[in-house]
Short mmCIF file of C-alpha atoms in Angstrom, two decimals:
data_model
loop_
_atom_site.label_atom_id
_atom_site.label_comp_id
_atom_site.label_asym_id
_atom_site.label_seq_id
_atom_site.Cartn_x
_atom_site.Cartn_y
_atom_site.Cartn_z
CA MET A 1 -0.47 -0.12 -0.09
CA GLU A 2 3.07 2.78 1.11
CA ALA A 3 4.12 2.06 -2.62
CA ALA A 4 1.13 3.41 -4.49
CA GLU A 5 1.13 6.24 -1.85
CA GLY A 6 4.14 7.10 -2.87
CA LYS A 7 3.57 7.09 -6.35
CA ASN A 8 0.80 8.85 -5.95
CA VAL A 9 2.01 11.61 -4.50
CA HIS A 10 4.63 11.48 -7.44
CA ILE A 11 2.04 12.12 -9.95
CA LEU A 12 0.60 14.99 -7.98
CA GLU A 13 3.58 16.57 -7.89
CA GLU A 14 4.26 16.51 -11.18
CA LEU A 15 0.99 18.00 -12.36
CA ASN A 16 1.76 20.95 -9.64
CA ARG A 17 5.02 21.34 -10.99
CA ASP A 18 3.71 23.86 -13.41
CA ILE A 19 0.67 24.77 -12.75
CA GLU A 20 0.74 28.20 -14.11
CA ASN A 21 1.99 27.24 -17.80
CA LEU A 22 -0.03 24.43 -17.42
CA SER A 23 -2.45 26.74 -17.04
CA LEU A 24 -2.29 29.33 -19.99
CA ASN A 25 -1.36 26.77 -22.12
CA LEU A 26 -5.07 25.18 -21.81
CA LYS A 27 -6.64 28.75 -21.98
CA LYS A 28 -4.77 28.57 -25.50
CA PHE A 29 -5.46 25.93 -26.71
CA ILE A 30 -9.20 26.63 -26.02
CA LYS A 31 -9.74 30.25 -28.31
CA GLU A 32 -7.61 28.71 -30.91
CA GLN A 33 -10.48 25.19 -30.93
CA VAL A 34 -12.95 27.44 -30.80
CA SER A 35 -11.47 29.91 -33.38
CA VAL A 36 -11.25 27.22 -36.21
CA PHE A 37 -14.72 25.58 -35.57
CA LYS A 38 -15.72 29.48 -35.58
CA LYS A 39 -17.20 29.14 -33.00
CA ARG A 40 -18.49 31.99 -30.35
CA GLY A 41 -17.88 30.36 -27.34
CA VAL A 42 -17.69 27.06 -25.34
CA VAL A 43 -19.32 25.06 -22.49
CA ILE A 44 -17.28 22.86 -19.95
CA GLY A 45 -19.01 20.12 -18.38
CA VAL A 46 -17.67 18.66 -14.61
CA SER A 47 -19.10 16.11 -12.85
CA GLY A 48 -19.20 17.53 -9.42
CA GLY A 49 -16.24 15.41 -8.29
CA ILE A 50 -12.51 15.98 -7.83
CA ASP A 51 -12.08 17.38 -11.63
CA SER A 52 -14.82 20.30 -10.78
CA ALA A 53 -12.25 21.60 -7.85
CA VAL A 54 -9.73 20.96 -10.41
CA ALA A 55 -11.43 23.39 -13.57
#
């Protein structure tokens, strides 16, 4: 069980390593896709779980 916990910590550290750059890249990607598909906006669905807290 300890090995799995250590692995989870490593994954979290990797995800949080450069969160500002990640958020800027995601914003840029979404803006580009909206432009490419000639849309006026987007709808982002979240489940209400941990991903909602992140979004």
